[in-house]
Tab-separated table of C-alpha atoms and ligand atoms in Angstrom:
chain	number	residue	atom	x	y	z
A	233	MET	CA	0.000	0.000	0.000
A	234	LYS	CA	1.328	3.447	-0.915
A	235	LYS	CA	1.671	5.903	1.925
A	236	ILE	CA	1.477	9.652	1.476
A	237	LEU	CA	2.347	12.441	3.882
A	238	ILE	CA	0.359	15.680	3.654
A	239	ALA	CA	2.057	18.747	5.147
A	240	GLY	CA	-0.753	21.175	6.037
A	241	GLY	CA	-3.159	18.213	5.937
A	242	SER	CA	-5.375	19.697	8.643
A	243	GLY	CA	-6.560	22.518	6.355
A	244	PHE	CA	-9.427	22.763	3.876
A	245	ILE	CA	-7.720	21.051	0.922
A	246	GLY	CA	-5.610	18.763	3.097
A	247	LYS	CA	-8.671	17.223	4.768
A	248	MET	CA	-10.348	16.613	1.404
A	249	LEU	CA	-7.202	15.024	-0.024
A	250	SER	CA	-6.731	12.850	3.091
A	251	GLU	CA	-10.252	11.421	2.783
A	252	TYR	CA	-9.923	11.006	-0.970
A	253	PHE	CA	-6.564	9.210	-0.895
A	254	LEU	CA	-7.810	6.950	1.932
A	255	SER	CA	-10.863	6.078	-0.188
A	256	LYS	CA	-8.470	5.142	-3.012
A	257	GLY	CA	-6.621	2.653	-0.801
A	258	PHE	CA	-3.654	4.818	0.209
A	259	ASP	CA	-2.346	5.074	3.716
A	260	VAL	CA	-2.317	8.759	4.707
A	261	ALA	CA	-0.326	10.617	7.342
A	262	ILE	CA	-0.362	14.330	8.010
A	263	LEU	CA	2.157	16.846	9.309
A	264	SER	CA	0.700	19.487	11.594
A	265	ARG	CA	2.133	22.192	13.856
A	266	GLU	CA	-0.508	21.177	16.392
A	267	LYS	CA	0.543	18.298	18.627
A	268	ARG	CA	-2.118	15.579	18.601
A	269	ASP	CA	-2.071	12.127	20.067
A	270	GLU	CA	-3.414	10.435	16.970
A	271	LYS	CA	-1.916	7.715	14.836
A	272	ASN	CA	-0.756	9.113	11.494
A	273	ILE	CA	-0.658	12.740	12.679
A	274	PHE	CA	2.941	13.829	13.086
A	275	SER	CA	3.960	17.112	14.590
A	276	TRP	CA	6.464	19.547	13.161
A	277	ASP	CA	7.522	23.121	13.577
A	278	PRO	CA	9.064	24.402	10.346
A	279	GLN	CA	10.074	27.661	12.026
A	280	LYS	CA	12.103	25.881	14.706
A	281	GLU	CA	13.127	23.184	12.216
A	282	GLU	CA	11.666	20.350	14.293
A	283	MET	CA	9.825	17.275	13.040
A	284	ASP	CA	8.667	13.985	14.526
A	285	GLU	CA	11.419	11.509	13.651
A	286	ASN	CA	8.873	8.943	12.411
A	287	ALA	CA	7.102	11.277	9.971
A	288	PHE	CA	8.860	9.964	6.827
A	289	ARG	CA	8.560	6.280	7.792
A	290	GLY	CA	7.094	4.308	4.844
A	291	ILE	CA	6.254	7.487	2.884
A	292	SER	CA	6.628	7.428	-0.919
A	293	CYS	CA	4.866	10.704	-1.734
A	294	ILE	CA	4.703	14.079	0.027
A	295	ILE	CA	1.993	16.644	-0.650
A	296	ASN	CA	2.954	20.116	0.554
A	297	LEU	CA	0.097	22.554	1.304
A	298	SER	CA	1.469	24.385	4.351
A	299	GLY	CA	1.223	28.108	4.660
A	300	ALA	CA	-0.471	30.916	6.569
A	301	SER	CA	-3.850	31.773	5.037
A	302	ILE	CA	-3.972	34.629	2.517
A	303	SER	CA	-7.502	35.562	3.605
A	304	GLY	CA	-8.957	36.474	6.979
A	305	LYS	CA	-6.400	39.089	8.069
A	306	ARG	CA	-5.418	42.383	6.426
A	307	TRP	CA	-2.192	42.252	4.443
A	308	THR	CA	-0.041	44.365	6.727
A	309	ARG	CA	3.702	44.274	6.096
A	310	LYS	CA	4.018	41.776	8.994
A	311	ARG	CA	1.228	39.547	7.685
A	312	LYS	CA	2.669	39.507	4.182
A	313	GLN	CA	6.020	38.460	5.612
A	314	GLU	CA	4.251	35.672	7.519
A	315	ILE	CA	2.410	34.486	4.384
A	316	VAL	CA	5.645	34.228	2.386
A	317	ASN	CA	7.910	32.962	5.187
A	318	SER	CA	5.490	30.235	6.301
A	319	ARG	CA	5.512	28.737	2.811
A	320	MET	CA	9.237	29.034	2.222
A	321	GLN	CA	10.245	27.819	5.699
A	322	SER	CA	7.967	24.749	5.443
A	323	THR	CA	9.139	23.857	1.949
A	324	ASP	CA	12.821	24.552	2.653
A	325	PHE	CA	12.624	22.474	5.821
A	326	LEU	CA	11.052	19.527	3.953
A	327	TYR	CA	13.839	19.821	1.365
A	328	GLU	CA	16.500	19.818	4.091
A	329	LYS	CA	14.974	16.760	5.824
A	330	LEU	CA	14.734	14.919	2.493
A	331	ARG	CA	18.356	15.844	1.758
A	332	THR	CA	19.756	14.711	5.081
A	333	GLU	CA	17.542	11.814	6.228
A	334	LYS	CA	17.025	8.265	5.016
A	335	HIS	CA	13.667	7.961	3.240
A	336	GLU	CA	11.841	6.327	0.328
A	337	VAL	CA	10.082	9.413	-1.021
A	338	ASP	CA	10.006	9.448	-4.829
A	339	THR	CA	7.301	12.084	-5.447
A	340	PHE	CA	6.865	15.604	-4.068
A	341	ILE	CA	3.689	17.523	-4.966
A	342	SER	CA	3.507	21.138	-3.892
A	343	ALA	CA	0.724	23.712	-4.053
A	344	SER	CA	1.123	27.170	-5.527
A	345	GLY	CA	-1.579	29.477	-6.880
A	346	VAL	CA	-2.744	31.082	-10.123
A	347	GLY	CA	-1.911	34.352	-8.340
A	348	TYR	CA	1.548	33.575	-9.773
A	349	TYR	CA	0.439	35.221	-13.035
A	350	GLY	CA	-0.707	38.482	-11.411
A	351	SER	CA	-3.563	40.543	-12.804
A	352	HIS	CA	-4.541	40.069	-16.449
A	353	LYS	CA	-7.508	40.927	-18.639
A	354	ASP	CA	-8.817	38.197	-20.918
A	355	GLU	CA	-5.675	36.706	-22.445
A	356	TRP	CA	-5.166	32.995	-21.828
A	357	LEU	CA	-2.269	32.148	-19.512
A	358	ASP	CA	-0.443	28.839	-19.524
A	359	GLU	CA	2.382	27.391	-17.446
A	360	THR	CA	4.968	29.206	-19.579
A	361	SER	CA	3.397	32.654	-19.058
A	362	LEU	CA	5.539	35.077	-17.096
A	363	PRO	CA	4.851	35.926	-13.455
A	364	SER	CA	3.916	39.384	-12.292
A	365	TYR	CA	5.610	41.308	-9.466
A	366	ASP	CA	2.687	41.988	-7.122
A	367	PHE	CA	2.558	40.406	-3.663
A	368	LEU	CA	0.768	37.126	-4.488
A	369	SER	CA	2.842	36.584	-7.580
A	370	THR	CA	6.082	37.137	-5.680
A	371	CYS	CA	4.895	34.806	-2.917
A	372	CYS	CA	4.090	32.034	-5.428
A	373	ARG	CA	7.401	32.539	-7.210
A	374	TYR	CA	9.450	32.116	-4.025
A	375	TRP	CA	7.299	29.155	-2.983
A	376	GLU	CA	7.782	27.397	-6.326
A	377	GLU	CA	11.528	28.039	-6.268
A	378	SER	CA	11.738	26.335	-2.853
A	379	ALA	CA	9.662	23.362	-4.051
A	380	SER	CA	11.631	22.980	-7.288
A	381	LYS	CA	14.865	22.458	-5.307
A	382	VAL	CA	13.525	19.041	-4.235
A	383	SER	CA	14.040	17.738	-7.795
A	384	SER	CA	17.822	18.139	-7.309
A	385	LEU	CA	17.519	15.185	-4.859
A	386	GLY	CA	16.295	12.901	-7.655
A	387	ILE	CA	12.670	13.185	-6.449
A	388	ARG	CA	9.913	13.821	-9.008
A	389	VAL	CA	8.367	17.238	-8.340
A	390	VAL	CA	4.905	18.380	-9.466
A	391	ILE	CA	3.771	21.910	-8.625
A	392	PHE	CA	0.098	22.803	-8.984
A	393	ARG	CA	-0.895	26.429	-9.474
A	394	LEU	CA	-4.310	26.179	-7.870
A	395	GLY	CA	-7.306	28.187	-8.956
A	396	ILE	CA	-10.186	28.808	-6.545
A	397	VAL	CA	-11.233	25.398	-5.248
A	398	LEU	CA	-15.025	25.115	-5.218
A	399	SER	CA	-16.478	23.263	-2.239
A	400	LEU	CA	-18.841	24.016	0.599
A	401	ARG	CA	-16.321	22.715	3.122
A	402	GLY	CA	-14.075	25.772	2.951
A	403	GLY	CA	-12.256	28.130	0.623
A	404	ALA	CA	-13.884	31.036	-1.190
A	405	LEU	CA	-17.241	29.573	-2.316
A	406	PRO	CA	-19.133	29.842	1.011
A	407	GLU	CA	-17.956	33.465	1.285
A	408	PHE	CA	-19.081	34.325	-2.259
A	409	ALA	CA	-22.397	32.524	-1.673
A	410	LEU	CA	-23.341	34.247	1.583
A	411	PRO	CA	-24.422	37.630	0.137
A	412	VAL	CA	-26.125	35.843	-2.781
A	413	LYS	CA	-28.170	33.753	-0.329
A	414	LEU	CA	-29.093	36.960	1.501
A	415	PHE	CA	-30.413	38.499	-1.762
A	416	ALA	CA	-27.399	40.860	-1.841
A	417	GLY	CA	-25.251	39.157	-4.480
A	418	SER	CA	-23.449	41.457	-6.901
A	419	PRO	CA	-20.286	41.373	-8.996
A	420	LEU	CA	-17.119	42.624	-7.324
A	421	GLY	CA	-15.071	45.448	-8.831
A	422	SER	CA	-15.483	45.676	-12.612
A	423	GLY	CA	-16.972	42.165	-12.690
A	424	LYS	CA	-14.893	41.574	-15.829
A	425	GLN	CA	-11.925	39.967	-14.049
A	426	PHE	CA	-11.603	36.247	-14.718
A	427	ILE	CA	-11.933	33.615	-12.017
A	428	SER	CA	-10.028	30.404	-12.688
A	429	TRP	CA	-11.651	27.717	-10.563
A	430	ILE	CA	-11.771	23.944	-10.080
A	431	HIS	CA	-14.395	21.599	-8.579
A	432	HIS	CA	-13.058	19.857	-5.452
A	433	ALA	CA	-13.572	16.397	-7.004
A	434	ASP	CA	-11.455	17.321	-10.037
A	435	LEU	CA	-8.769	18.753	-7.766
A	436	CYS	CA	-8.586	15.472	-5.814
A	437	SER	CA	-8.396	13.411	-9.036
A	438	LEU	CA	-5.651	15.698	-10.354
A	439	PHE	CA	-3.560	15.181	-7.205
A	440	LEU	CA	-4.105	11.413	-7.505
A	441	LYS	CA	-2.930	11.517	-11.119
A	442	ALA	CA	0.165	13.463	-10.087
A	443	ALA	CA	0.906	10.941	-7.335
A	444	GLU	CA	0.681	8.001	-9.770
A	445	ASP	CA	1.704	9.289	-13.187
A	446	LYS	CA	5.496	9.261	-13.391
A	447	ASN	CA	5.315	11.275	-16.613
A	448	MET	CA	4.043	14.326	-14.751
A	449	HIS	CA	6.828	16.761	-13.866
A	450	GLU	CA	7.125	20.412	-12.901
A	451	ILE	CA	4.293	22.956	-13.178
A	452	TYR	CA	0.578	22.404	-13.933
A	453	ASN	CA	-2.378	24.756	-13.574
A	454	ALA	CA	-5.021	23.148	-11.325
A	455	VAL	CA	-7.996	24.871	-12.939
A	456	SER	CA	-11.046	23.834	-14.956
A	457	PRO	CA	-11.234	24.321	-18.745
A	458	GLU	CA	-13.715	27.208	-18.458
A	459	PRO	CA	-12.666	30.183	-16.347
A	460	VAL	CA	-15.499	32.727	-16.073
A	461	THR	CA	-15.676	36.413	-15.310
A	462	ASN	CA	-16.616	37.473	-11.801
A	463	ARG	CA	-19.981	38.695	-13.140
A	464	VAL	CA	-20.753	35.306	-14.747
A	465	PHE	CA	-19.620	33.525	-11.602
A	466	VAL	CA	-21.939	35.498	-9.301
A	467	LYS	CA	-24.786	35.198	-11.831
A	468	THR	CA	-24.370	31.419	-12.103
A	469	LEU	CA	-24.198	31.179	-8.317
A	470	ALA	CA	-27.414	33.210	-8.032
A	471	GLN	CA	-29.153	30.972	-10.592
A	472	THR	CA	-27.995	27.832	-8.777
A	473	LEU	CA	-29.231	29.186	-5.442
A	474	LYS	CA	-32.435	30.479	-7.067
A	475	ARG	CA	-31.772	34.053	-6.011
A	476	PRO	CA	-32.057	37.253	-8.040
A	477	MET	CA	-29.019	39.339	-8.935
A	478	PHE	CA	-30.139	42.917	-9.307
A	479	LEU	CA	-27.604	44.981	-7.313
A	480	PRO	CA	-24.870	46.984	-9.112
A	481	PRO	CA	-21.250	45.846	-8.773
A	482	VAL	CA	-19.415	46.690	-5.550
A	483	PRO	CA	-16.837	49.264	-6.713
A	484	SER	CA	-13.161	48.390	-6.308
A	485	PHE	CA	-12.487	51.453	-4.142
A	486	VAL	CA	-15.055	50.238	-1.578
A	487	LEU	CA	-13.403	46.807	-1.491
A	488	ASN	CA	-10.006	48.488	-1.158
A	489	LEU	CA	-11.292	50.471	1.813
A	490	ILE	CA	-12.662	47.355	3.508
A	491	LEU	CA	-9.941	44.852	2.649
A	492	GLY	CA	-6.876	46.975	1.881
A	493	GLU	CA	-4.386	45.373	-0.525
A	494	MET	CA	-6.102	41.991	-0.009
A	495	ALA	CA	-8.952	43.347	-2.206
A	496	SER	CA	-6.709	42.622	-5.207
A	497	ALA	CA	-7.397	38.902	-4.645
A	498	VAL	CA	-11.030	39.500	-5.702
A	499	THR	CA	-10.901	42.618	-7.896
A	500	GLN	CA	-8.139	41.268	-10.120
A	501	GLY	CA	-8.073	37.990	-11.945
A	502	GLN	CA	-6.550	35.805	-14.573
A	503	ARG	CA	-7.816	33.445	-17.277
A	504	VAL	CA	-5.730	30.345	-16.829
A	505	SER	CA	-5.494	27.396	-19.211
A	506	CYS	CA	-5.611	23.704	-18.245
A	507	LYS	CA	-4.525	22.463	-21.679
A	508	LYS	CA	-1.429	20.795	-20.224
A	509	ASN	CA	-3.565	18.603	-17.909
A	510	ILE	CA	-5.776	17.529	-20.801
A	511	GLU	CA	-2.692	16.729	-22.908
A	512	ALA	CA	-1.406	14.646	-19.968
A	513	GLY	CA	-4.620	12.586	-20.239
A	514	PHE	CA	-6.600	14.133	-17.379
A	515	LYS	CA	-10.383	13.975	-17.768
A	516	TYR	CA	-12.487	16.590	-15.995
A	517	GLN	CA	-15.679	15.493	-14.274
A	518	PHE	CA	-16.939	19.090	-13.931
A	519	PRO	CA	-15.547	21.253	-16.727
A	520	GLN	CA	-18.406	23.786	-16.621
A	521	MET	CA	-19.276	26.207	-13.871
A	522	ASN	CA	-23.062	25.623	-13.865
A	523	GLU	CA	-22.651	21.828	-13.637
A	524	ALA	CA	-19.981	22.176	-10.941
A	525	LEU	CA	-22.148	24.431	-8.771
A	526	LYS	CA	-25.249	22.304	-9.361
A	527	ASN	CA	-23.354	19.233	-8.208
A	528	ILE	CA	-21.892	20.947	-5.140
A	529	TYR	CA	-25.230	22.301	-3.934
A	530	ALA	CA	-27.066	19.042	-4.766
A	531	GLN	CA	-24.622	17.181	-2.497
A	532	ASN	CA	-25.518	19.610	0.254
A	533	SER	CA	-29.315	19.421	-0.044
B	112	NAP	N1	-8.240	26.972	-1.163
B	112	NAP	C1	-7.967	27.461	-2.366
B	112	NAP	O1	-8.896	27.718	-3.180
B	112	NAP	C2	-6.531	27.720	-2.768
B	112	NAP	C3	-6.282	28.371	-3.999
B	112	NAP	C4	-4.959	28.633	-4.368
B	112	NAP	C5	-3.906	28.211	-3.555
B	112	NAP	N2	-4.190	27.571	-2.367
B	112	NAP	C6	-3.054	27.187	-1.508
B	112	NAP	O2	-3.129	25.800	-1.202
B	112	NAP	C7	-2.701	25.565	0.147
B	112	NAP	C8	-3.770	24.804	0.896
B	112	NAP	O3	-4.953	25.593	0.876
B	112	NAP	P1	-6.072	25.456	2.005
B	112	NAP	O4	-7.234	26.233	1.494
B	112	NAP	O5	-6.216	24.039	2.402
B	112	NAP	O6	-5.378	26.287	3.195
B	112	NAP	P2	-5.670	26.188	4.786
B	112	NAP	O7	-7.008	25.622	5.039
B	112	NAP	O8	-5.343	27.542	5.332
B	112	NAP	O9	-4.588	25.110	5.286
B	112	NAP	C9	-3.216	25.380	5.256
B	112	NAP	C10	-2.521	24.573	6.333
B	112	NAP	O10	-1.207	25.134	6.468
B	112	NAP	C11	-0.803	25.069	7.824
B	112	NAP	N3	-0.316	26.390	8.245
B	112	NAP	C12	-1.023	27.496	8.590
B	112	NAP	N4	-0.214	28.487	8.966
B	112	NAP	C13	1.049	27.991	8.871
B	112	NAP	C14	2.331	28.516	9.157
B	112	NAP	N5	2.484	29.755	9.624
B	112	NAP	N6	3.418	27.721	8.947
B	112	NAP	C15	3.283	26.451	8.489
B	112	NAP	N7	2.088	25.894	8.233
B	112	NAP	C16	0.994	26.660	8.407
B	112	NAP	C17	-2.010	24.683	8.673
B	112	NAP	O11	-1.796	23.371	9.227
B	112	NAP	P3	-1.399	23.140	10.772
B	112	NAP	O12	-2.007	24.272	11.560
B	112	NAP	O13	-2.022	21.827	11.096
B	112	NAP	O14	0.086	23.135	10.794
B	112	NAP	C18	-3.173	24.675	7.704
B	112	NAP	O15	-4.049	23.609	7.944
B	112	NAP	C19	-2.446	26.931	0.793
B	112	NAP	O16	-1.072	27.145	0.887
B	112	NAP	C20	-3.120	27.904	-0.156
B	112	NAP	O17	-2.447	29.146	-0.240
B	112	NAP	C21	-5.469	27.323	-1.955
């Protein structure tokens, strides 16, 4: 039986992946900064460079999701430092442990985000498109550089630039849906910015493919084939939830006042291509936004 270790496995995506990989017959362990007396939960502290000595035992694949959340708190200078450092320290520490300890790890899958590309209008972006130099882009760039170092150890590295993961268990969807449910749904900013998204089931299948397919290497965009504008997204959400959408867009300056620089995460966007996944043989279960949302809310009813 294959055993995977998920760093940051206690979070939104980590929990989904743990359940999914278990359901596929894998043994799953997680690395968490919180000490818990549970089998298969190993503690670590990337900042202090400490890790349970048994964490790598029997592991053939590591999935790296660790990092301080980009939402929830205003992006002060200190918070931004924390967001970047938490990702680099965790990834650099995993690299160092893999370099210096005995292990059987042959695959390292790391998260990044489509924020790598920065803000764009409607041009399609693929894995070869250049990064931007705003905060999220810089954060993703540093994070990917840390993860890529692992390949110098002869370990296969796959980095996923994640779009917004759609699920009711966490992430951005419940936050987008709340005003819509309260009859106050409206586009954000210009409404023309693209949202690159992926249904949680497709995300899990994509991680499984990366864990098993030895031909997958380097960077892939974890997004669906049909990114939509913010306006279309909110409209489709309103239709799915059987709510009207009659309010004008919330202007960017209002969002900037409320959220500060973090507003850029919703007022700016990018239209990201998944062509490379399709060429690698990946088949999407939910390529279209309306079907994805219908499925997610049907599961919940
Ligand atoms: N959700 C999305 O739609 C999305 C989109 C693009 C990119 N991503 C990226 O994918 C990764 C996983 O996303 P998620 O939504 O599952 O995030 P999440 O729920 O915030 O989980 C991240 C995990 O990282 C660990 N963590 C938090 N602060 C940390 C710190 N200072 N140092 C080290 N570890 C820390 C936590 O685990 P412990 O407390 O147990 O250590 C936490 O469970 C994140 O890095 C996120 O930026 C997510």
